PDB file of C-alpha atoms in Angstrom:
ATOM      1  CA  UNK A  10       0.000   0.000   0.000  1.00  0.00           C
ATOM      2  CA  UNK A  11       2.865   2.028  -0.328  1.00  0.00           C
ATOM      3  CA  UNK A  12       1.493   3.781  -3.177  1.00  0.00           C
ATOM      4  CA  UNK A  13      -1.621   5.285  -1.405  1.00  0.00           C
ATOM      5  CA  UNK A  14      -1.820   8.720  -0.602  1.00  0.00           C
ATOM      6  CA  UNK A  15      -4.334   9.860   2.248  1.00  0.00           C
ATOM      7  CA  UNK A  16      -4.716  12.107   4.425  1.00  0.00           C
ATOM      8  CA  UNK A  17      -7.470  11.398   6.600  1.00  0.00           C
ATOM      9  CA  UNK A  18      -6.171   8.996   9.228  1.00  0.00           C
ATOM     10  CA  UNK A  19     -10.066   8.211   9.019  1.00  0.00           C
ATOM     11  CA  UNK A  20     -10.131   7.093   5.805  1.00  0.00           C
ATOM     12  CA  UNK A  21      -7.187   4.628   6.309  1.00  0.00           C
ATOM     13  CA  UNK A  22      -7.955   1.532   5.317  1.00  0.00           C
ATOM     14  CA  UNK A  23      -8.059  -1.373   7.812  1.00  0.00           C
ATOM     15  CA  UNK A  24      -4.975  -3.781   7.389  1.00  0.00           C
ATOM     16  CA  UNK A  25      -5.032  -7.587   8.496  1.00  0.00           C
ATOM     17  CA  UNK A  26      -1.830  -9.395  10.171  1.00  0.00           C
ATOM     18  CA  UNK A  27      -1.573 -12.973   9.608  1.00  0.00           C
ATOM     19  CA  UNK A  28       0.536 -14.428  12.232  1.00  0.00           C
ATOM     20  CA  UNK A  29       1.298 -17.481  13.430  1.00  0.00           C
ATOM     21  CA  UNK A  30       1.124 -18.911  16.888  1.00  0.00           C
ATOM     22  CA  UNK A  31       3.617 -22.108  17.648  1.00  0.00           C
ATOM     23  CA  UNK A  32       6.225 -24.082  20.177  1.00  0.00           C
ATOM     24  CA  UNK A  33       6.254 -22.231  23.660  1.00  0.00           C
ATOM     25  CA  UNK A  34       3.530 -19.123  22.427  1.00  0.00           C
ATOM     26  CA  UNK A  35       0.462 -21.769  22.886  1.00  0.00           C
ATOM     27  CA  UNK A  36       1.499 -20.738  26.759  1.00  0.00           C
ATOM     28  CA  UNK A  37       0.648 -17.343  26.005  1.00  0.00           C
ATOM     29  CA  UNK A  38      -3.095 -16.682  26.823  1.00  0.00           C
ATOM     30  CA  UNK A  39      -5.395 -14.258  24.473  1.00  0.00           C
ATOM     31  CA  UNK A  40      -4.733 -11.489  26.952  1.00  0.00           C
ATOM     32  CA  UNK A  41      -1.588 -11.589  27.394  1.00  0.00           C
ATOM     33  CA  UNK A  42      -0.919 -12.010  23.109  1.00  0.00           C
ATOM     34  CA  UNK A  43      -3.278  -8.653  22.903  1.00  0.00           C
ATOM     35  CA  UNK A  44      -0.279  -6.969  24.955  1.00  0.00           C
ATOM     36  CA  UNK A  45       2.321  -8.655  23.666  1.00  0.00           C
ATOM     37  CA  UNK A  46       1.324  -7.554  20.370  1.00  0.00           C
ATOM     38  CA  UNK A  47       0.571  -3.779  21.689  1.00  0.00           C
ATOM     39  CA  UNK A  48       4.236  -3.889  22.827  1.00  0.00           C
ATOM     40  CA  UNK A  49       5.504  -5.198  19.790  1.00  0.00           C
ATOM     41  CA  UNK A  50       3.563  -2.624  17.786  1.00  0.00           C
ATOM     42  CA  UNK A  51       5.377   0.189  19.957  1.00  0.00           C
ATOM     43  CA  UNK A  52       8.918  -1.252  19.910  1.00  0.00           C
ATOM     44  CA  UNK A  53       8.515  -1.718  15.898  1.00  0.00           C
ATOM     45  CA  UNK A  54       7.467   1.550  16.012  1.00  0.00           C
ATOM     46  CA  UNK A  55       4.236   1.062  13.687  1.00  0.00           C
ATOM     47  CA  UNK A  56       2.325   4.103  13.797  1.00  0.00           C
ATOM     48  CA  UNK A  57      -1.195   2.667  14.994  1.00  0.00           C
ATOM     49  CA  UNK A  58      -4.358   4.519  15.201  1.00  0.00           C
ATOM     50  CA  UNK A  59      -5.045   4.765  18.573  1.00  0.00           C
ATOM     51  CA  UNK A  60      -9.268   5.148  19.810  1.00  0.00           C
ATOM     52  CA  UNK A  61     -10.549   8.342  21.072  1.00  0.00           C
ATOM     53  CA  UNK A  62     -11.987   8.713  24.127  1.00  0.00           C
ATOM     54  CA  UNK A  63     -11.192   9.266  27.945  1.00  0.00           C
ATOM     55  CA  UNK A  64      -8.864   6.086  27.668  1.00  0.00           C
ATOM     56  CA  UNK A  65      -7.075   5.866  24.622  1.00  0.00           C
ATOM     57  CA  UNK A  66      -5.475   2.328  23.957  1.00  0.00           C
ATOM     58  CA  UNK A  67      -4.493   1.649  20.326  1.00  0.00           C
ATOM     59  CA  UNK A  68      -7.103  -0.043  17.986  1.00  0.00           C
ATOM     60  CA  UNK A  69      -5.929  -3.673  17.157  1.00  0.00           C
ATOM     61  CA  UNK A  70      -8.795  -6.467  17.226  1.00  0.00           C
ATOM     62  CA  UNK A  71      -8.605 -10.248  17.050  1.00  0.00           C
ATOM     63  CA  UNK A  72     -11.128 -12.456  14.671  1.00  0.00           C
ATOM     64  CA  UNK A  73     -11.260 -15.388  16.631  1.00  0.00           C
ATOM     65  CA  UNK A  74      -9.423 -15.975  19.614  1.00  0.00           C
ATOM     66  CA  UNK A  75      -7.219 -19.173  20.562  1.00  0.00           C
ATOM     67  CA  UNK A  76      -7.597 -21.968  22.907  1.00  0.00           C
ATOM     68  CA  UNK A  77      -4.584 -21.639  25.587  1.00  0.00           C
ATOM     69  CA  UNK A  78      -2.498 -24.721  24.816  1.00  0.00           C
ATOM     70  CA  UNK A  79      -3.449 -24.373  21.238  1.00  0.00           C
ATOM     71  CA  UNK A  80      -1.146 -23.588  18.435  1.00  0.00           C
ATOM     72  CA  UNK A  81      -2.395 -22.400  15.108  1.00  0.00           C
ATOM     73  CA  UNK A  82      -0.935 -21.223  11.565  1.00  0.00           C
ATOM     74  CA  UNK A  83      -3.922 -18.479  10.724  1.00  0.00           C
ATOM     75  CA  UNK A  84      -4.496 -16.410  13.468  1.00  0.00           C
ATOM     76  CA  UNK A  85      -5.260 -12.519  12.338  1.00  0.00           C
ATOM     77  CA  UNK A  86      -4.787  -9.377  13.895  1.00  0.00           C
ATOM     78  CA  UNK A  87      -6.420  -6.148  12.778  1.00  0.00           C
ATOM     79  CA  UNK A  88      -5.450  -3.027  12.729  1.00  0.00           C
ATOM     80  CA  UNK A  89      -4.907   0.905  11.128  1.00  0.00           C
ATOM     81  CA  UNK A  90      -1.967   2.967  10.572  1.00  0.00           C
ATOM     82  CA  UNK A  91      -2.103   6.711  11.019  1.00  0.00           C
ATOM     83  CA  UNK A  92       0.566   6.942   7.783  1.00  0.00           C
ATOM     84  CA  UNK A  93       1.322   4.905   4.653  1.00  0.00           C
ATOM     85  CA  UNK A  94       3.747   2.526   5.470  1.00  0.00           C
ATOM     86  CA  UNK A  95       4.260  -1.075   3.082  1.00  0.00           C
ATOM     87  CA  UNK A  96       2.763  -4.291   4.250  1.00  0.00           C
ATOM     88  CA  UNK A  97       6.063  -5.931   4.037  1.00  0.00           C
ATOM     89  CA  UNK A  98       8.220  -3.194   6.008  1.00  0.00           C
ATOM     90  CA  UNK A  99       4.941  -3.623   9.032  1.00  0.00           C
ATOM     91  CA  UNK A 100       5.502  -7.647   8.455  1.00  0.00           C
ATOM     92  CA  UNK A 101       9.377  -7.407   8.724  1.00  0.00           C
ATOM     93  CA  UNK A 102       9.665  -4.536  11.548  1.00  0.00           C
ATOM     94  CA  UNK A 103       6.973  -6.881  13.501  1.00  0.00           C
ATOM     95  CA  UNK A 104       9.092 -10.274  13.171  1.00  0.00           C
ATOM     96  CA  UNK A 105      12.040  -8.303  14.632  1.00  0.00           C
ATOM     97  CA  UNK A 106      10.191  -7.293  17.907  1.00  0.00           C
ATOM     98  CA  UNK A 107       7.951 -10.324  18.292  1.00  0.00           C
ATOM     99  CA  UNK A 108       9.055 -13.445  21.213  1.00  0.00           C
ATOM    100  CA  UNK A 109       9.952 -16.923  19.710  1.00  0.00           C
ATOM    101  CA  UNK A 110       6.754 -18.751  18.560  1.00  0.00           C
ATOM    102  CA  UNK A 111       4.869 -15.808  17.521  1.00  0.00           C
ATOM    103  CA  UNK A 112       5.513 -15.001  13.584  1.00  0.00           C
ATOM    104  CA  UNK A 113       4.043 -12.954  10.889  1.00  0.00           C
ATOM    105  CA  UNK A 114       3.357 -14.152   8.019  1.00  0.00           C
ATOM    106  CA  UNK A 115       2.163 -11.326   6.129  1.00  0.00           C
ATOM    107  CA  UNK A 116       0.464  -8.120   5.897  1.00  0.00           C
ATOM    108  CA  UNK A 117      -2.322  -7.229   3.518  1.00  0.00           C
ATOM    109  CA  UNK A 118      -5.600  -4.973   3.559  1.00  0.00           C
ATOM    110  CA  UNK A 119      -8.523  -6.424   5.659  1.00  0.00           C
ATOM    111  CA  UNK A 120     -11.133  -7.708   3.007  1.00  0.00           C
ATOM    112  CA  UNK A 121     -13.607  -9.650   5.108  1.00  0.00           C
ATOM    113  CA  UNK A 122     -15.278  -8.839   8.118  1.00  0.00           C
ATOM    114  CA  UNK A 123     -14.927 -11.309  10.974  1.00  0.00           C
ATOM    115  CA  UNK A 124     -18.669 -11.475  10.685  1.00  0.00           C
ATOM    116  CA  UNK A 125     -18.428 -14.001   7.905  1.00  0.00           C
ATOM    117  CA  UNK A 126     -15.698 -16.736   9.892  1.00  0.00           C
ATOM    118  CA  UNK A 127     -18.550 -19.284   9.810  1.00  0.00           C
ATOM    119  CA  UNK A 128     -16.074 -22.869  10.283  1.00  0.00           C
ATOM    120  CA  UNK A 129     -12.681 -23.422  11.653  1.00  0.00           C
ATOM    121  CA  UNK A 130     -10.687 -26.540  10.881  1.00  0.00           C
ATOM    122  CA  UNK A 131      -7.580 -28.439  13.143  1.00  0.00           C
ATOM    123  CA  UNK A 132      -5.037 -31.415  12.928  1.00  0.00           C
ATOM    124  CA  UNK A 133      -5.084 -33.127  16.175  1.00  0.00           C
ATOM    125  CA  UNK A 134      -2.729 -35.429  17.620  1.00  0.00           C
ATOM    126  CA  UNK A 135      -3.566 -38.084  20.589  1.00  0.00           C
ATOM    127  CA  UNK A 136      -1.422 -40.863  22.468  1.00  0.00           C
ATOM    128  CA  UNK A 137      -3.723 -42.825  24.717  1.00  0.00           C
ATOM    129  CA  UNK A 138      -2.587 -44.520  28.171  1.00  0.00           C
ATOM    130  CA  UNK A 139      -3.492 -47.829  27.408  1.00  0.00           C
ATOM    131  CA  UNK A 140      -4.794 -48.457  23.702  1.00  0.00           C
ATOM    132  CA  UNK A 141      -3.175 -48.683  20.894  1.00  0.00           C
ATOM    133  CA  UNK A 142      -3.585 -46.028  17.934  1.00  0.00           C
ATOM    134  CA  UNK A 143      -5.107 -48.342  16.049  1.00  0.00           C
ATOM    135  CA  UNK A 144      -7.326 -49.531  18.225  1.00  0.00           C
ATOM    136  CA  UNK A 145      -8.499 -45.905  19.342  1.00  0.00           C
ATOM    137  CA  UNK A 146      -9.103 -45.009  15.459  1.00  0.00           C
ATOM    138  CA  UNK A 147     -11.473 -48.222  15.260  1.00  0.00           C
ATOM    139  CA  UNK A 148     -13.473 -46.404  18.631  1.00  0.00           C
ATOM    140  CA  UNK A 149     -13.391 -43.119  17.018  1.00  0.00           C
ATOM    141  CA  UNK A 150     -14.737 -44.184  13.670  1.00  0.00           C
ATOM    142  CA  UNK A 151     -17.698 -46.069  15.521  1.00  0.00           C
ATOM    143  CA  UNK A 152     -18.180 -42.873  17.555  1.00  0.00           C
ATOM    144  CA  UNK A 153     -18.511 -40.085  14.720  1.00  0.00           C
ATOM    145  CA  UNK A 154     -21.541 -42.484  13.855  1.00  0.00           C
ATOM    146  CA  UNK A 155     -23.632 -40.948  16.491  1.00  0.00           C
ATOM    147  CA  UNK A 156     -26.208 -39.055  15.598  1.00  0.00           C
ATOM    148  CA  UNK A 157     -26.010 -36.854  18.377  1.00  0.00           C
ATOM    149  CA  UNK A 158     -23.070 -35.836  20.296  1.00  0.00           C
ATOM    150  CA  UNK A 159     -24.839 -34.101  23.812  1.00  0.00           C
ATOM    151  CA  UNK A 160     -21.884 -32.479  25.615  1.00  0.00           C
ATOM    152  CA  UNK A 161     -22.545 -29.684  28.383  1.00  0.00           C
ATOM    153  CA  UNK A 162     -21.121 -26.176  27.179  1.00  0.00           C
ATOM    154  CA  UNK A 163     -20.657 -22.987  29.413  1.00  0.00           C
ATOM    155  CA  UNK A 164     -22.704 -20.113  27.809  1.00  0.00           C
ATOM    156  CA  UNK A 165     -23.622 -16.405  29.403  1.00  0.00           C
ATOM    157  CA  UNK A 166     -26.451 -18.321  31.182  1.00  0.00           C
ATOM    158  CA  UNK A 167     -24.401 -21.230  32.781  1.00  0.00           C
ATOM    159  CA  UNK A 168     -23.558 -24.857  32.002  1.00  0.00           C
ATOM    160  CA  UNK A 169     -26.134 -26.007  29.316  1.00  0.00           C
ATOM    161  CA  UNK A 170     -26.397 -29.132  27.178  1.00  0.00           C
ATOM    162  CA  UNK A 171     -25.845 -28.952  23.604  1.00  0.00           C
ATOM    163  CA  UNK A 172     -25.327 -31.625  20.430  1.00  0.00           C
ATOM    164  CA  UNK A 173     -22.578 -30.667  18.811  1.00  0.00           C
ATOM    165  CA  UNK A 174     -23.199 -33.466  15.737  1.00  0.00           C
ATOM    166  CA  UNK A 175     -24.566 -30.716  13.155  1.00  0.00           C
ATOM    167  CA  UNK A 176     -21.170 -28.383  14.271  1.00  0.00           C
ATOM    168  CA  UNK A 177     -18.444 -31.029  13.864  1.00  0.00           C
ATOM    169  CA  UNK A 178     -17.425 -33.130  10.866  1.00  0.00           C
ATOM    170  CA  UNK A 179     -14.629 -35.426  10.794  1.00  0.00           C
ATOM    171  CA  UNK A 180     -12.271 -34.850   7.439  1.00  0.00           C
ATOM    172  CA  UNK A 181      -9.803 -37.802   7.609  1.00  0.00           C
ATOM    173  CA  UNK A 182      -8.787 -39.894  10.631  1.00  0.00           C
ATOM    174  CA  UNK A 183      -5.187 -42.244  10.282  1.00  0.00           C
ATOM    175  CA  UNK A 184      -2.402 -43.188  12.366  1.00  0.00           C
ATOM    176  CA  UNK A 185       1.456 -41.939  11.828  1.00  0.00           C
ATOM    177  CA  UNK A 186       4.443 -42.322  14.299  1.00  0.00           C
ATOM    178  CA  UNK A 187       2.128 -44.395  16.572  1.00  0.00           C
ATOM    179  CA  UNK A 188      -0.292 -41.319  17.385  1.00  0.00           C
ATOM    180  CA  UNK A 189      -3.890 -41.164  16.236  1.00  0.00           C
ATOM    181  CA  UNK A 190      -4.301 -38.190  13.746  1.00  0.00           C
ATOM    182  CA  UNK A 191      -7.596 -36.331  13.030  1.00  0.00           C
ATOM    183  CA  UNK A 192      -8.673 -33.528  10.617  1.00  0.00           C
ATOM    184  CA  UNK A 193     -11.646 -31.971  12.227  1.00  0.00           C
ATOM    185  CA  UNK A 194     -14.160 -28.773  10.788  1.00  0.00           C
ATOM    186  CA  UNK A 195     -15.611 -26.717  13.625  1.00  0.00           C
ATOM    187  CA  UNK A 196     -18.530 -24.277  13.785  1.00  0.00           C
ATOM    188  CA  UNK A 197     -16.425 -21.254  14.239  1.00  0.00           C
ATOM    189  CA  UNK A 198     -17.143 -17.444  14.644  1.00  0.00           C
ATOM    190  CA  UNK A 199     -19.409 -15.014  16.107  1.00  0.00           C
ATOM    191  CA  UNK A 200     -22.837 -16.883  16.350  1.00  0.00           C
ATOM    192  CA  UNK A 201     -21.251 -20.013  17.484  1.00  0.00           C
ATOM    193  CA  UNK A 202     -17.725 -21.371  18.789  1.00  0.00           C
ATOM    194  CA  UNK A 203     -17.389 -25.058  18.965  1.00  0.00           C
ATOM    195  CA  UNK A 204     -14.059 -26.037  20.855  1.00  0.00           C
ATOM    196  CA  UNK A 205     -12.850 -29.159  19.623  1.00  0.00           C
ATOM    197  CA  UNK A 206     -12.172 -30.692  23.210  1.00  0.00           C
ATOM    198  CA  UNK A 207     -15.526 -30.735  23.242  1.00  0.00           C
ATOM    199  CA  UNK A 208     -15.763 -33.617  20.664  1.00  0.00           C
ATOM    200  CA  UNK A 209     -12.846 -35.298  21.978  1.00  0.00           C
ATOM    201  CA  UNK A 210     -13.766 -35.221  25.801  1.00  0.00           C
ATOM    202  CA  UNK A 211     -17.177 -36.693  24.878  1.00  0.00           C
ATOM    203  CA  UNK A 212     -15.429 -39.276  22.365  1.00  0.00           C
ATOM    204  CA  UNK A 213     -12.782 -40.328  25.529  1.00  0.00           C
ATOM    205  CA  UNK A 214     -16.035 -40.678  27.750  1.00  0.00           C
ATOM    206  CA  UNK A 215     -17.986 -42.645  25.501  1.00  0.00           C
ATOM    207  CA  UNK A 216     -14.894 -45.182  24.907  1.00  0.00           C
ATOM    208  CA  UNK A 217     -14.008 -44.645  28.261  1.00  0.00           C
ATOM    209  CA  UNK A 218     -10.234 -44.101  27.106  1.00  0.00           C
ATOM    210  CA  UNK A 219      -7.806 -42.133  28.952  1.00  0.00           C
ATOM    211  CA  UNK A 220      -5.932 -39.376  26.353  1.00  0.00           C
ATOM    212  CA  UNK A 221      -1.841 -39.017  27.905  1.00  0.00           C
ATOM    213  CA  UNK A 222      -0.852 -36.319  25.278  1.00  0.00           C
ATOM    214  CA  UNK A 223      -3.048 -33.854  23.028  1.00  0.00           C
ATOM    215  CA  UNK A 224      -1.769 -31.649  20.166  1.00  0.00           C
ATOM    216  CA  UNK A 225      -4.442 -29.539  18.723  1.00  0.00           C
ATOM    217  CA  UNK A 226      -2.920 -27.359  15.126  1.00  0.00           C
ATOM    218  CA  UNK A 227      -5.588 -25.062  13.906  1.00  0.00           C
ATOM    219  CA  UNK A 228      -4.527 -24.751  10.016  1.00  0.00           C
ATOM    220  CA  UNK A 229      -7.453 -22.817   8.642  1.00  0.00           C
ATOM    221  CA  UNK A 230      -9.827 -20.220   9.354  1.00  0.00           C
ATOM    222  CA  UNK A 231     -13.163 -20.509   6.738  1.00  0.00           C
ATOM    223  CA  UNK A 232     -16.523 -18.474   6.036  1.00  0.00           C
ATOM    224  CA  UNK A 233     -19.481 -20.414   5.127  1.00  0.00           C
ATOM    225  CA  UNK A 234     -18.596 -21.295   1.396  1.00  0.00           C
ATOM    226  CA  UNK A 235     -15.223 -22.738   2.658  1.00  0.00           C
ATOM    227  CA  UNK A 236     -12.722 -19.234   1.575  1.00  0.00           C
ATOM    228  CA  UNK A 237     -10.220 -18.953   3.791  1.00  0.00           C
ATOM    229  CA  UNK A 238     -10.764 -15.469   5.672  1.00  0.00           C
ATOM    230  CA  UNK A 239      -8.578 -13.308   4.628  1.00  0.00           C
TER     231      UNK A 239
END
């Protein structure tokens, strides 16, 4: 955007950081990655708009936040610059400021609202205590059968029961290095959130299996014709 001439910090376009969250960072809770990222922006020196007001902080918003534990190769950060300055000099200055585990990707001009996130999908990786991979992928086939997956979700109003079955599909399940991979699509966005620990506590419960190590990779972040969001 470095050819764009304005004026009117007002009529600044919006810009969209792609970043992604890995190794040691999955430790780092959605709070604490809004300041980090606030920090970064000020040691990088990026001249963000800051909101008006009695308390000014400076304007930088988060589609869809992460599960602590979680890593993830799409997560977004939005944001808008008082003065032209290139995607790729933001991208670069950001990198050099940023902890290990928390890297940009790239910088480009916000085209979709986070509004129209409708699905999210993640690559998880399970080691049970006492079953075999194989054995655990035979369970979980026989599981994602169900017609209705009840699990109890906290809302505003408290615990409530939900079925989950309509908000989950399974994408591909297989076994490599002796762990139990699946490719899961999740409801995702502002209308409704579905966690994938949901489906896998109620699959462990149902098989009555005991998980010893979880990795949970989310890879993509989709709107309702399956776009990435961008």
């Amino acid at each position: 955007m470095s050819d764009i001439q304005i004026t009117d910090v007002n009529k600044m376009p919006n810009l969209r950081v792609f970043y992604e969250k890995t190794g040691r960072a999955k430790y780092i809770s959605h709070l604490d990655i809004n300041r980090c990222m606030q920090r970064a922006l000020r040691r990088a020196e990026i001249p963000v708009w800051y909101t008006e007001g009695f308390n000014p902080h400076p304007y930088t918003t988060f589609a869809l936040p992460l599960s602590l534990g979680y890593e993830s190769l799409c997560e977004t950060m939005d944001l808008r610059i008082t003065r032209v300055m290139s995607c790729e000099e933001i991208s670069q200055r950001l990198n050099n400021t940023l902890p290990e585990g928390l890297t940009v990707k790239k910088t480009a001009l916000q085209k979709f609202k986070p509004e129209k996130i409708k699905q999210a999908f993640y690559h998880i990786r399970l080691n049970f205590a006492d079953c075999p991979p194989e054995a655990a992928l035979e369970h979980l086939l026989e599981f994602d059968k169900n017609s209705s997956i009840l699990v109890m979700k906290r809302t505003k109003k408290g615990m409530k029961e939900i079925d989950i079955r309509p908000d989950v599909s399974l994408h591909s399940l297989y076994v490599e290095n002796s762990l139990l991979n699946l490719k899961l699509f999740c409801a995702s966005g502002i209308e409704k959130n579905i966690n994938p620990t949901l489906y896998l506590d109620a699959f462990t419960q149902a098989a009555e299996l005991e998980i010893q190590a979880v990795h949970v990779l989310r890879t993509a972040v989709l709107m309702e014709n399956g776009q990435p969001f961008e």
